[in-house]
Short mmCIF file of C-alpha atoms and ligand atoms in Angstrom, two decimals:
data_model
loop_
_atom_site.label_atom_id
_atom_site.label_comp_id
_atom_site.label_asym_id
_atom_site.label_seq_id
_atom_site.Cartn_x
_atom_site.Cartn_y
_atom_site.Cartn_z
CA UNK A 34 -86.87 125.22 142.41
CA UNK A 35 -88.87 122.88 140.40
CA UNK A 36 -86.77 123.72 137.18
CA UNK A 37 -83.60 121.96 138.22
CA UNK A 38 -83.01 118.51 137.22
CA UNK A 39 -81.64 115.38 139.57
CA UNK A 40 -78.06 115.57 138.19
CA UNK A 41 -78.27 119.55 139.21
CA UNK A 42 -78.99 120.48 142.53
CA UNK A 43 -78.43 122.32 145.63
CA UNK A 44 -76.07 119.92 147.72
CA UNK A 45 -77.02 122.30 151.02
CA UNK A 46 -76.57 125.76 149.66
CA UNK A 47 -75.04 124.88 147.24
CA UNK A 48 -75.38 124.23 143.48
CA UNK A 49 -73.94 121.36 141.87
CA UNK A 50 -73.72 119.59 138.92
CA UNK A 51 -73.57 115.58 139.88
CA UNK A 52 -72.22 116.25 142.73
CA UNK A 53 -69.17 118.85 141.94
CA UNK A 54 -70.19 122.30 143.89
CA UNK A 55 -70.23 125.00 140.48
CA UNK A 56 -68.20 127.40 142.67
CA UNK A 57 -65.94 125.09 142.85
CA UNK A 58 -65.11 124.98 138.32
CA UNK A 59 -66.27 128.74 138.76
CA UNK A 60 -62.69 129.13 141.11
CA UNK A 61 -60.45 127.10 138.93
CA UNK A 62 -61.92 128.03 135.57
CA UNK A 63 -63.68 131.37 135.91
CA UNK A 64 -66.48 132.82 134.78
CA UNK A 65 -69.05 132.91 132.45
CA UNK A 66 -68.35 129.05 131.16
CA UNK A 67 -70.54 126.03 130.02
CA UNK A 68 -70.90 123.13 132.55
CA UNK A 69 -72.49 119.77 131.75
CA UNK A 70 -73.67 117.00 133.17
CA UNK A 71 -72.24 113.49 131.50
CA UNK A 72 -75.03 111.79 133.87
CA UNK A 73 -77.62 113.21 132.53
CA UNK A 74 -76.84 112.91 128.88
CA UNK A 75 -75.99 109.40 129.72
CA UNK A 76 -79.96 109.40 130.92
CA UNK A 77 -81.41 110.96 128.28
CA UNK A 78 -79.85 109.22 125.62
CA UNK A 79 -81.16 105.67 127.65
CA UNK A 80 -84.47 106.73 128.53
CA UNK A 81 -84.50 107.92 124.62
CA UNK A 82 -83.64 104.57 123.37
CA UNK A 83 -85.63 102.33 125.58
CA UNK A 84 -88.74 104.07 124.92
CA UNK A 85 -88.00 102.93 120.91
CA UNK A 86 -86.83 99.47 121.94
CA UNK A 87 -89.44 98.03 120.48
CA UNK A 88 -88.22 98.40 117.10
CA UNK A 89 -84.82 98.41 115.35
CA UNK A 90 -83.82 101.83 115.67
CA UNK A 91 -81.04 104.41 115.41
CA UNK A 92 -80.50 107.42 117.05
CA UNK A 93 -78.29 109.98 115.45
CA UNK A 94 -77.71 112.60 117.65
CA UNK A 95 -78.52 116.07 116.17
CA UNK A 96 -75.00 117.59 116.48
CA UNK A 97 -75.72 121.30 115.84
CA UNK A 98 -77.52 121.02 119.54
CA UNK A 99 -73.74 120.50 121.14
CA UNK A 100 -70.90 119.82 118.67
CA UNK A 101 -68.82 119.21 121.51
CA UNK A 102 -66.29 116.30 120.78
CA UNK A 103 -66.28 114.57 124.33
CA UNK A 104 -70.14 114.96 124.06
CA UNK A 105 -70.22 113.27 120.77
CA UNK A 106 -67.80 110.73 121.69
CA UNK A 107 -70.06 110.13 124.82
CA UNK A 108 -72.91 109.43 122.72
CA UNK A 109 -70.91 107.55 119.84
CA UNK A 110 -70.10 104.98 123.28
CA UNK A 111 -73.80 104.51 123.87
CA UNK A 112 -74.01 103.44 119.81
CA UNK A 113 -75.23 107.00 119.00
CA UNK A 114 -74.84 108.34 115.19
CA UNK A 115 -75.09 111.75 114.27
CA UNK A 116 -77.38 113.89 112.47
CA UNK A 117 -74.94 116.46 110.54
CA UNK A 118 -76.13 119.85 108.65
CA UNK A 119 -72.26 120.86 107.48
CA UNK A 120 -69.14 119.44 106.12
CA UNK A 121 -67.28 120.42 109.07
CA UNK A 122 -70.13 118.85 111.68
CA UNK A 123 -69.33 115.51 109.89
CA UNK A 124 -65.43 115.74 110.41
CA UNK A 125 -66.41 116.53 114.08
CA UNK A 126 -68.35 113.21 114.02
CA UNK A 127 -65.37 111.32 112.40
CA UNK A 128 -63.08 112.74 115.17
CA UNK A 129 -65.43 111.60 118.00
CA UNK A 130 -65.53 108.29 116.79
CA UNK A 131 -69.22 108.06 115.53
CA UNK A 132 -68.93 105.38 112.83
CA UNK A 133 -69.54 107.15 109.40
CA UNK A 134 -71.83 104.36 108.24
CA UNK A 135 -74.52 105.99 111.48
CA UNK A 136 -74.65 109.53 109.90
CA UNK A 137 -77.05 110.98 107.71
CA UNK A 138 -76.37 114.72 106.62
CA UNK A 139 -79.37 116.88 106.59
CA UNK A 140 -79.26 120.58 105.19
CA UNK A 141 -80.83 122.84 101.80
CA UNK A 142 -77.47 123.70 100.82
CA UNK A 143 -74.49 121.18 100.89
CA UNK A 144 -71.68 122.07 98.23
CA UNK A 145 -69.86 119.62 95.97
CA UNK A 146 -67.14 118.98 98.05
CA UNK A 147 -69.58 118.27 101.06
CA UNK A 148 -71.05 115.72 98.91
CA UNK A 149 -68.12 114.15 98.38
CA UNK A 150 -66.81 113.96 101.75
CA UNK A 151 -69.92 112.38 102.85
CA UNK A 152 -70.20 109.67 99.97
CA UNK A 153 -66.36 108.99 100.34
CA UNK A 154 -67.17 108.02 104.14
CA UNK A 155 -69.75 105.68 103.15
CA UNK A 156 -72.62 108.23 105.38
CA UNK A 157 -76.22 106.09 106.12
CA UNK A 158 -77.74 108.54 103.94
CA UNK A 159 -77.90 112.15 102.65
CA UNK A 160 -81.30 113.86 103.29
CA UNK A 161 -81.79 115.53 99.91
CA UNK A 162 -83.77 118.79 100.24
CA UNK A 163 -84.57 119.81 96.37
CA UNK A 164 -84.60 118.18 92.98
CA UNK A 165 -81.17 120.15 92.06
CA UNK A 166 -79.84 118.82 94.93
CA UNK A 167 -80.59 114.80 94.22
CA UNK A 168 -78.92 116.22 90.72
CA UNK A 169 -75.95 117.31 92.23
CA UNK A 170 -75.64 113.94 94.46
CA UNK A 171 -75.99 111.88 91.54
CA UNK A 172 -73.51 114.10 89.93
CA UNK A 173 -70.62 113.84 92.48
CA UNK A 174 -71.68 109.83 92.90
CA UNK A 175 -71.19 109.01 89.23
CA UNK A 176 -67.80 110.96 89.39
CA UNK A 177 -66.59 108.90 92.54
CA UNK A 178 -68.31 105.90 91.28
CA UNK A 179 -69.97 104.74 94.13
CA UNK A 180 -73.88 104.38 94.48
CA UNK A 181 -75.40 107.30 96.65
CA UNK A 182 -77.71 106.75 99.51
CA UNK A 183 -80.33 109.09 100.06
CA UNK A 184 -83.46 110.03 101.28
CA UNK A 185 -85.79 112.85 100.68
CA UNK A 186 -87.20 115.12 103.40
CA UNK A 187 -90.25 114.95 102.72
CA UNK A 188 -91.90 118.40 103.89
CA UNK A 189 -95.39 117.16 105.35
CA UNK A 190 -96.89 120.83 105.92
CA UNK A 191 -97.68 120.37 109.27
CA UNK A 192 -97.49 122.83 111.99
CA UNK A 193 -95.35 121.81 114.85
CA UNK A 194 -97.23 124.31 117.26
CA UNK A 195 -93.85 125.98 118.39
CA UNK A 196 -91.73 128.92 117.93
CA UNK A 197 -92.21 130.80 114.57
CA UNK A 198 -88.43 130.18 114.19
CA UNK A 199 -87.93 127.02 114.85
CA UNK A 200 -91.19 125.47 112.74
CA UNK A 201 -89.63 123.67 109.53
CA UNK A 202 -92.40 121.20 108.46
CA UNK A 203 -94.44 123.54 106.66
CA UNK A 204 -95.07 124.77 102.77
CA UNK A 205 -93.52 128.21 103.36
CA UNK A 206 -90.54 126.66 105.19
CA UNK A 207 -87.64 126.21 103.03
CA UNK A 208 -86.86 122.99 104.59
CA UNK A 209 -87.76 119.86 102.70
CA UNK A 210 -89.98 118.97 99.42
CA UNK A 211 -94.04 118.24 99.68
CA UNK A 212 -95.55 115.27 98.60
CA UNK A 213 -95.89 115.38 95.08
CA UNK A 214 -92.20 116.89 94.58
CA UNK A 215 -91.00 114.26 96.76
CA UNK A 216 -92.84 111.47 94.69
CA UNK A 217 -90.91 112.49 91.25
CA UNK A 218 -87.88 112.60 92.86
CA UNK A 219 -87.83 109.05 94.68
CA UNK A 220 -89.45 108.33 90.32
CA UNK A 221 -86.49 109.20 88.78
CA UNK A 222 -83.47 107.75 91.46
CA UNK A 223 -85.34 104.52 90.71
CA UNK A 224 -84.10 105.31 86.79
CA UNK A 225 -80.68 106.07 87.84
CA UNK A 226 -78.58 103.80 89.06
CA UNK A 227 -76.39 106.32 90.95
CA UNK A 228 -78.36 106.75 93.31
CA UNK A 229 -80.44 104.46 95.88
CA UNK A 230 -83.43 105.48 98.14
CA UNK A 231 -83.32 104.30 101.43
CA UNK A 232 -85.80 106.34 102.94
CA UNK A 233 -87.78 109.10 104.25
CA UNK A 234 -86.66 111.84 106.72
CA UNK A 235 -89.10 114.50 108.01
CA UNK A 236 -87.86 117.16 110.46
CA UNK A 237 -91.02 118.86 110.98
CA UNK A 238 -89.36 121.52 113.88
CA UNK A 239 -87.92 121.90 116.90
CA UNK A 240 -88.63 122.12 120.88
CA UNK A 241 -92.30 120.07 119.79
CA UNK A 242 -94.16 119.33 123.04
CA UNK A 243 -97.62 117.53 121.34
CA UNK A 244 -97.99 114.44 119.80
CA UNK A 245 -100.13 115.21 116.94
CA UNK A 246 -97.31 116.87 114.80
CA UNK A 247 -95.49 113.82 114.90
CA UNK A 248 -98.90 111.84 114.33
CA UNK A 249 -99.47 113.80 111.39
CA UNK A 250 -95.93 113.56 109.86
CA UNK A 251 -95.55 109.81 110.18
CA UNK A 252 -98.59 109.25 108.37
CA UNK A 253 -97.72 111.65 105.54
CA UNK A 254 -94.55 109.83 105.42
CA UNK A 255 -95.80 106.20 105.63
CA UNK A 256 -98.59 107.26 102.77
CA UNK A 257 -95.47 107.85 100.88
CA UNK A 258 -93.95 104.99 101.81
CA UNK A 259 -96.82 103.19 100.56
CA UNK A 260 -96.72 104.93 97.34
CA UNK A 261 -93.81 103.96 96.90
CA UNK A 262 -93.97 100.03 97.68
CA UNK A 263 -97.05 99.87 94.95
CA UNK A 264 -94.32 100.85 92.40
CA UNK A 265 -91.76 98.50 93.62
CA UNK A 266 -89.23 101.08 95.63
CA UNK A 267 -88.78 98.94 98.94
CA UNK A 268 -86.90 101.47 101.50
CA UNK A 269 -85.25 100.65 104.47
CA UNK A 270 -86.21 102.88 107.23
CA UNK A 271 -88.25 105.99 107.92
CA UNK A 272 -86.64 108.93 109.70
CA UNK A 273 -89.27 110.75 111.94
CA UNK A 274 -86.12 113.91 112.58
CA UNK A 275 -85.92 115.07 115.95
CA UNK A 276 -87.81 118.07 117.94
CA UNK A 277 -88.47 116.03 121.54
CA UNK A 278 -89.39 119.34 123.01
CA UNK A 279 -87.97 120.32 126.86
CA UNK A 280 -89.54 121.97 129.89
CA UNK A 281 -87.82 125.56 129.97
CA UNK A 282 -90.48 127.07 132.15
CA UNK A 283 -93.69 125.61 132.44
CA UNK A 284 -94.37 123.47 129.22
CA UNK A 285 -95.22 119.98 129.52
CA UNK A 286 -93.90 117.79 127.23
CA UNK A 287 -95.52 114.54 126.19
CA UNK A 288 -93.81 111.31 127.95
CA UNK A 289 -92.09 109.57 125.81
CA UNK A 290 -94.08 106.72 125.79
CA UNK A 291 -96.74 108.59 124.61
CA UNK A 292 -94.80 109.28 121.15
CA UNK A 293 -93.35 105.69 121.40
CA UNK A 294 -96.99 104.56 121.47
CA UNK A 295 -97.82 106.56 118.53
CA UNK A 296 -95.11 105.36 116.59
CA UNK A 297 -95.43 101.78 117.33
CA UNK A 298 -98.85 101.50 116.65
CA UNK A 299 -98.65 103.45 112.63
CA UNK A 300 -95.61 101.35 112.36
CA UNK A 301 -97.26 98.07 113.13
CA UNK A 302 -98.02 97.36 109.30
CA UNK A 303 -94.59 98.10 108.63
CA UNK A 304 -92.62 95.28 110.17
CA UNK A 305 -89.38 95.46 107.78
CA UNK A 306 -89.11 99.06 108.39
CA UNK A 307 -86.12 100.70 110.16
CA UNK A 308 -86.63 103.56 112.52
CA UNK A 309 -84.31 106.62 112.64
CA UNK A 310 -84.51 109.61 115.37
CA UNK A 311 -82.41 112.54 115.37
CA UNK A 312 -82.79 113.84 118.64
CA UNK A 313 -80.88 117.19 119.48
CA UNK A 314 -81.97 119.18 122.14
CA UNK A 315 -83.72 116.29 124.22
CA UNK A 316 -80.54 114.85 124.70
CA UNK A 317 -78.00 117.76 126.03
CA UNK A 318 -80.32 121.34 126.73
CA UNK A 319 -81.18 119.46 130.59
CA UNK A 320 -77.17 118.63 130.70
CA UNK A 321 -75.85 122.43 130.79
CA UNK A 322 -75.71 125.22 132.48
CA UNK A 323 -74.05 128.40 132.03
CA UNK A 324 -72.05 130.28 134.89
CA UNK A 325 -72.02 133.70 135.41
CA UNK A 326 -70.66 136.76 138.07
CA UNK A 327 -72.76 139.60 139.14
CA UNK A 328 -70.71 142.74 138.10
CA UNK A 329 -72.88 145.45 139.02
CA UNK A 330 -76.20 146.34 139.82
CA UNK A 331 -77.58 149.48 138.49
CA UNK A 332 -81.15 150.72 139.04
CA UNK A 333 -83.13 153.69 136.75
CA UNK A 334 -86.48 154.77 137.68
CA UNK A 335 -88.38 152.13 136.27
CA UNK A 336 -86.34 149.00 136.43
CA UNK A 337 -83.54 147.27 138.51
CA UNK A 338 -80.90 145.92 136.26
CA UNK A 339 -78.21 143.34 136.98
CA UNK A 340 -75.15 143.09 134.65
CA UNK A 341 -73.55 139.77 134.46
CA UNK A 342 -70.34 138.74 132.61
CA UNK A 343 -71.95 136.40 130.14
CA UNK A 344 -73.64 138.02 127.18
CA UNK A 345 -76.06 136.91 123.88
CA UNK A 346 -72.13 136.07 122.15
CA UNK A 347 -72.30 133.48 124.78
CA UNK A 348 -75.69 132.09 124.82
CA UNK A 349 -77.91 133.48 122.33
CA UNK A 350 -81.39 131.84 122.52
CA UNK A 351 -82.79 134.71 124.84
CA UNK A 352 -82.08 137.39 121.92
CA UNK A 353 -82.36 135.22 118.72
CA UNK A 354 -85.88 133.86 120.32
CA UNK A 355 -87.10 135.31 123.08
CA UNK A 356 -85.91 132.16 124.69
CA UNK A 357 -86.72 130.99 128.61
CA UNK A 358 -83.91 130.28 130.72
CA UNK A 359 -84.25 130.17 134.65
CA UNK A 360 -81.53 131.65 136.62
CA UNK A 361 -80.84 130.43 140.31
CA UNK A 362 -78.21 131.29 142.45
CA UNK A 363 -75.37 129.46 142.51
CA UNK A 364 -74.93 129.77 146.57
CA UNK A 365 -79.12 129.71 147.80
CA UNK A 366 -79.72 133.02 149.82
CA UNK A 367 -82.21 134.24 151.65
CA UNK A 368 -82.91 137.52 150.50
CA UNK A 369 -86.22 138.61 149.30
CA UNK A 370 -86.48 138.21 145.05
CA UNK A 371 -87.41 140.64 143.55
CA UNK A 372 -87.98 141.96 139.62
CA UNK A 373 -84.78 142.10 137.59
CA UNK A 374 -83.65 142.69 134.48
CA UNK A 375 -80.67 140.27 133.97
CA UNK A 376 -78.19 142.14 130.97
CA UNK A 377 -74.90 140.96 129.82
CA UNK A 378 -71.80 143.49 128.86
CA UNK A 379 -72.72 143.21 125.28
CA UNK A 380 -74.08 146.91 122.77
CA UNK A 381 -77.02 146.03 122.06
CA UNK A 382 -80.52 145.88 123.89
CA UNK A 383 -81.20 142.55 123.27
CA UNK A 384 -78.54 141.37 125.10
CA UNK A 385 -80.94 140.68 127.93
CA UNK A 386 -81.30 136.86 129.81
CA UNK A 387 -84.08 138.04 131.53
CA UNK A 388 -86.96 140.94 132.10
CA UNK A 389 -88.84 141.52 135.08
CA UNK A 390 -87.27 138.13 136.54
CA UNK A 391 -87.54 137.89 140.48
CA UNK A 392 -84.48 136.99 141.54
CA UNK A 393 -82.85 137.38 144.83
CA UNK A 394 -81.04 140.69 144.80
CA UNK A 395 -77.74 139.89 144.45
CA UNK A 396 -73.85 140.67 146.02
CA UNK A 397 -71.32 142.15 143.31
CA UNK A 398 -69.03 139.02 142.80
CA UNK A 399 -72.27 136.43 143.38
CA UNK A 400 -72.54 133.72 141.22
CA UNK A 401 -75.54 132.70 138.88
CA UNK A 402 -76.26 129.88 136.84
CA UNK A 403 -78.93 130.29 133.27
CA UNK A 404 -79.67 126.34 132.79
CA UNK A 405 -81.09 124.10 130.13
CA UNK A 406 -78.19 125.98 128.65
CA UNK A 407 -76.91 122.20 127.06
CA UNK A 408 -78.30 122.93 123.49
CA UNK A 409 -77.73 125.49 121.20
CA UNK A 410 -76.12 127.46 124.14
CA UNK A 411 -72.27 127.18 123.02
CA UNK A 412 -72.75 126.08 119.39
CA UNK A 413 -74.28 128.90 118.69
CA UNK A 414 -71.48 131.62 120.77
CA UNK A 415 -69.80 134.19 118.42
CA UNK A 416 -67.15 136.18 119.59
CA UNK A 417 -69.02 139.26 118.89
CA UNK A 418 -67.79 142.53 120.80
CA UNK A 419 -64.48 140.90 120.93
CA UNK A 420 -65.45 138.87 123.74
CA UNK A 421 -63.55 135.14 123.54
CA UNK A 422 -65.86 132.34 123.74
CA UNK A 423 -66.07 130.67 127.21
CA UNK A 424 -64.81 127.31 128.78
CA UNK A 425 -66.44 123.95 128.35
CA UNK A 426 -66.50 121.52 131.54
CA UNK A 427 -67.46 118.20 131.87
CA UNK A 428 -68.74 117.28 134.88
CA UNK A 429 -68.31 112.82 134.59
CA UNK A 430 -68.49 110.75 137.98
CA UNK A 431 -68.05 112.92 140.66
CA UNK A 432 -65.07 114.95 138.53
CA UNK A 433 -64.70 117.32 135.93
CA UNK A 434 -62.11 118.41 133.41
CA UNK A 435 -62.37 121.27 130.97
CA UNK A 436 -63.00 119.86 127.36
CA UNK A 437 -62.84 123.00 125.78
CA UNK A 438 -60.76 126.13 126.94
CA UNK A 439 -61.62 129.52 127.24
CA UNK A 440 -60.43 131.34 124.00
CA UNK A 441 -57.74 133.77 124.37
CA UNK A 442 -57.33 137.19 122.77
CA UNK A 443 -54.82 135.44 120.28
CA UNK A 444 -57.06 133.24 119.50
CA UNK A 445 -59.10 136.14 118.17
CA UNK A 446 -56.70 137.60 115.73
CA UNK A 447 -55.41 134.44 114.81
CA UNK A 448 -56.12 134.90 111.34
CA UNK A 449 -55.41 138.25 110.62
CA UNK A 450 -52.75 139.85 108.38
C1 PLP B 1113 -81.96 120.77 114.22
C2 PLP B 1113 -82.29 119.49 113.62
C3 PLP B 1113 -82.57 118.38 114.44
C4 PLP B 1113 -82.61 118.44 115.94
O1 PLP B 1113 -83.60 119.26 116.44
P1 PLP B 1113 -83.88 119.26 118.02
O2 PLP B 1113 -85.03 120.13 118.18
O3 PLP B 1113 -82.64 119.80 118.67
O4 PLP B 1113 -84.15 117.86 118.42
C5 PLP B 1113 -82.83 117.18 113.81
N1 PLP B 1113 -82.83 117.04 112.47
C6 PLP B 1113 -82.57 118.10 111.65
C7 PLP B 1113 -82.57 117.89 110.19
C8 PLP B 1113 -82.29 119.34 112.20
O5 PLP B 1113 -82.03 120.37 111.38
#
């Protein structure tokens, strides 16, 4: 079981999250539902910021990975900001305490009112993706009166070497503006005093486990920066975006020292330059796990299927991507694995964790657990088929306490007439 992490282990038979046995919160809380791991976050985000120490840097945590408030307000205690793509992400960051002044709000479409919201709470920046939209910032700034701080992302058309979904950083993305767009825009903020450039952002993709993309992009945007200097635009930091890819199965990631190394050394003719980082993954997927009961087990000619309670509205990345999650027994048995499809309760084919997995063959009522299921695992659960979203748990020295509830049926039809 090479997969599971130090702050997730079998404690004897028995799987736990630092410490707490999961059929333990699987008893009080039921199942499927989130677990995480405060420890490892905790980790993550320190390992993260040492490796950086050697410049004065920010991390804003990526909050679309895990928008949960006692995560955020976790991080926000370590000094975290936040990385926000929405309106509403930002009020979550507000609520969890991150000061305003440590989040920059990313995004190709943020509307008037968004705008506004983030300019009234004084945000680090806004990361402007298009021409219109440094028009429409300038717009809502001259109407509040107060002096917008932006940067561009500056779309270096690299490839990121990952997942067709999840690449951003090149020409056909529509994610950021390329060099020469990214020049005339920084041109005319320095004619408008509504504005201010601060600095760069590039988010070139996600789940990146090579160096070179980030080699690439950091000289792209330090050529700009350059650029820039020569005509008198003085910025003060550059934000490399985030992407710190994970090991879901068997990719190795580079050590963060590695990409610290790289950093340093372009960075080394930049001594007044800020660094930003807007890790999202790196810092929760590891954390979480999803739990989940064996219902039935139904076999065809071809395959052997087990049906779990959790579904794709729960944790979508195996649909949506094609996404690697193991699965381990909650309780360690030793029965023989064997192949399995692993299916959730939900219409539609894709709702599949797993094909051809070996996995012990299971009891009806045995518990499971998908992990690396910290990042976009619940911020991304619908309630589709009518299914109410599961539980949250925190699992924070040695105890736990739910910090989200499972949804109920009327919190389904809330809203309808
Ligand atoms: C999604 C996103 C991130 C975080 O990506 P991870 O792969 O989770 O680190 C950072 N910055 C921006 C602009 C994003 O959209």
């Amino acid at each position: 079981m090479s997969t599971l992490e130090p702050c997730i282990e079998y404690r004897g038979d028995r799987l736990a999250v630092d410490g707490v046995p999961l059929e333990r919160i699987a008893k009080d809380v039921g199942t499927p539902a989130y677990v995480y791991s405060a420890e490892e976050i905790q980790q993550r985000f320190a390992a993260l910021d040492a490796a950086f120490s050697f410049r004065d840097h920010l991390i804003c945590y990526a909050m679309k990975a895990n928008p949960s408030l006692s995560i955020c307000r976790l991080l926000a205690k370590l000094g975290a900001g936040a990385d926000v793509v929405s309106g509403g992400e930002f009020r979550r960051a507000v609520e969890a305490g991150i000061d305003p002044r440590k989040v920059v709000f990313s995004g190709v479409g943020k509307t008037d009112d968004e705008i506004a919201y983030a300019l009234r709470k004084r945000a680090l920046a806004l990361n402007v993706e298009s021409q219109e939209e440094l028009d429409a910032v300038a717009r809502v700034a001259g109407r509040l009166g107060v002096t917008a701080r932006f940067t561009v992302r500056l779309n270096p058309n690299v490839d990121a070497g990952t997942h067709r979904h999840i690449t951003t950083g090149r020409h056909d993305n529509k994610f950021g503006i390329d060099f020469r767009g990214a020049l005339e825009l920084y041109g005319r903020a320095q004619k408008d005093r509504r504005v201010k450039a601060v600095g760069i952002q590039s988010h070139i993709g996600s789940q990146i486990t090579q160096v070179k993309p980030y080699r690439e992009a950091l000289s792209v945007i330090l050529t700009l920066a350059e650029r820039l200097a020569r005509r008198g635009q003085k910025l003060e930091y550059i934000d490399m975006g985030g992407g710190i890819g994970i090991t879901y199965r068997d990719e190795v990631p580079m050590p963060l020292e590695t990409l610290a190394k790289e950093v340093r050394s372009q960075l080394s003719v930049w001594p007044g330059l800020k660094l930003l980082l807007e890790p999202g993954r790196f810092l929760t997927a590891d954390s979480g796990v999803l739990i989940t009961r064996v219902l039935y087990r139904k076999r065809t000619e071809s395959t052997r299927f087990v049906i779990v309670d959790a579904a794709m509205n729960d944790l979508l990345r195996p649909a949506l991507y094609e996404a690697y999650h193991p699965i381990v027994p909650v309780r360690r048995t030793r029965s023989a694995a064997v192949p399995v499809d692993v299916v959730g309760p939900v219409c539609e084919t894709s709702d599949c964790f797993a094909k051809a997995r070996p996995m012990p063959w299971p009891s009806q009522g045995d518990l499971w657990a998908v992990l690396k299921a910290g990042a976009y695992g619940f911020s991304m659960a619908s309630t589709y088929n009518s299914r109410p979203r599961p539980p949250e748990v925190l699992v924070s020295g040695g105890s736990y306490r739910v910090i989200r509830a499972r949804e109920t049926f009327e919190d389904l039809v809330r809203h309808e007439r």
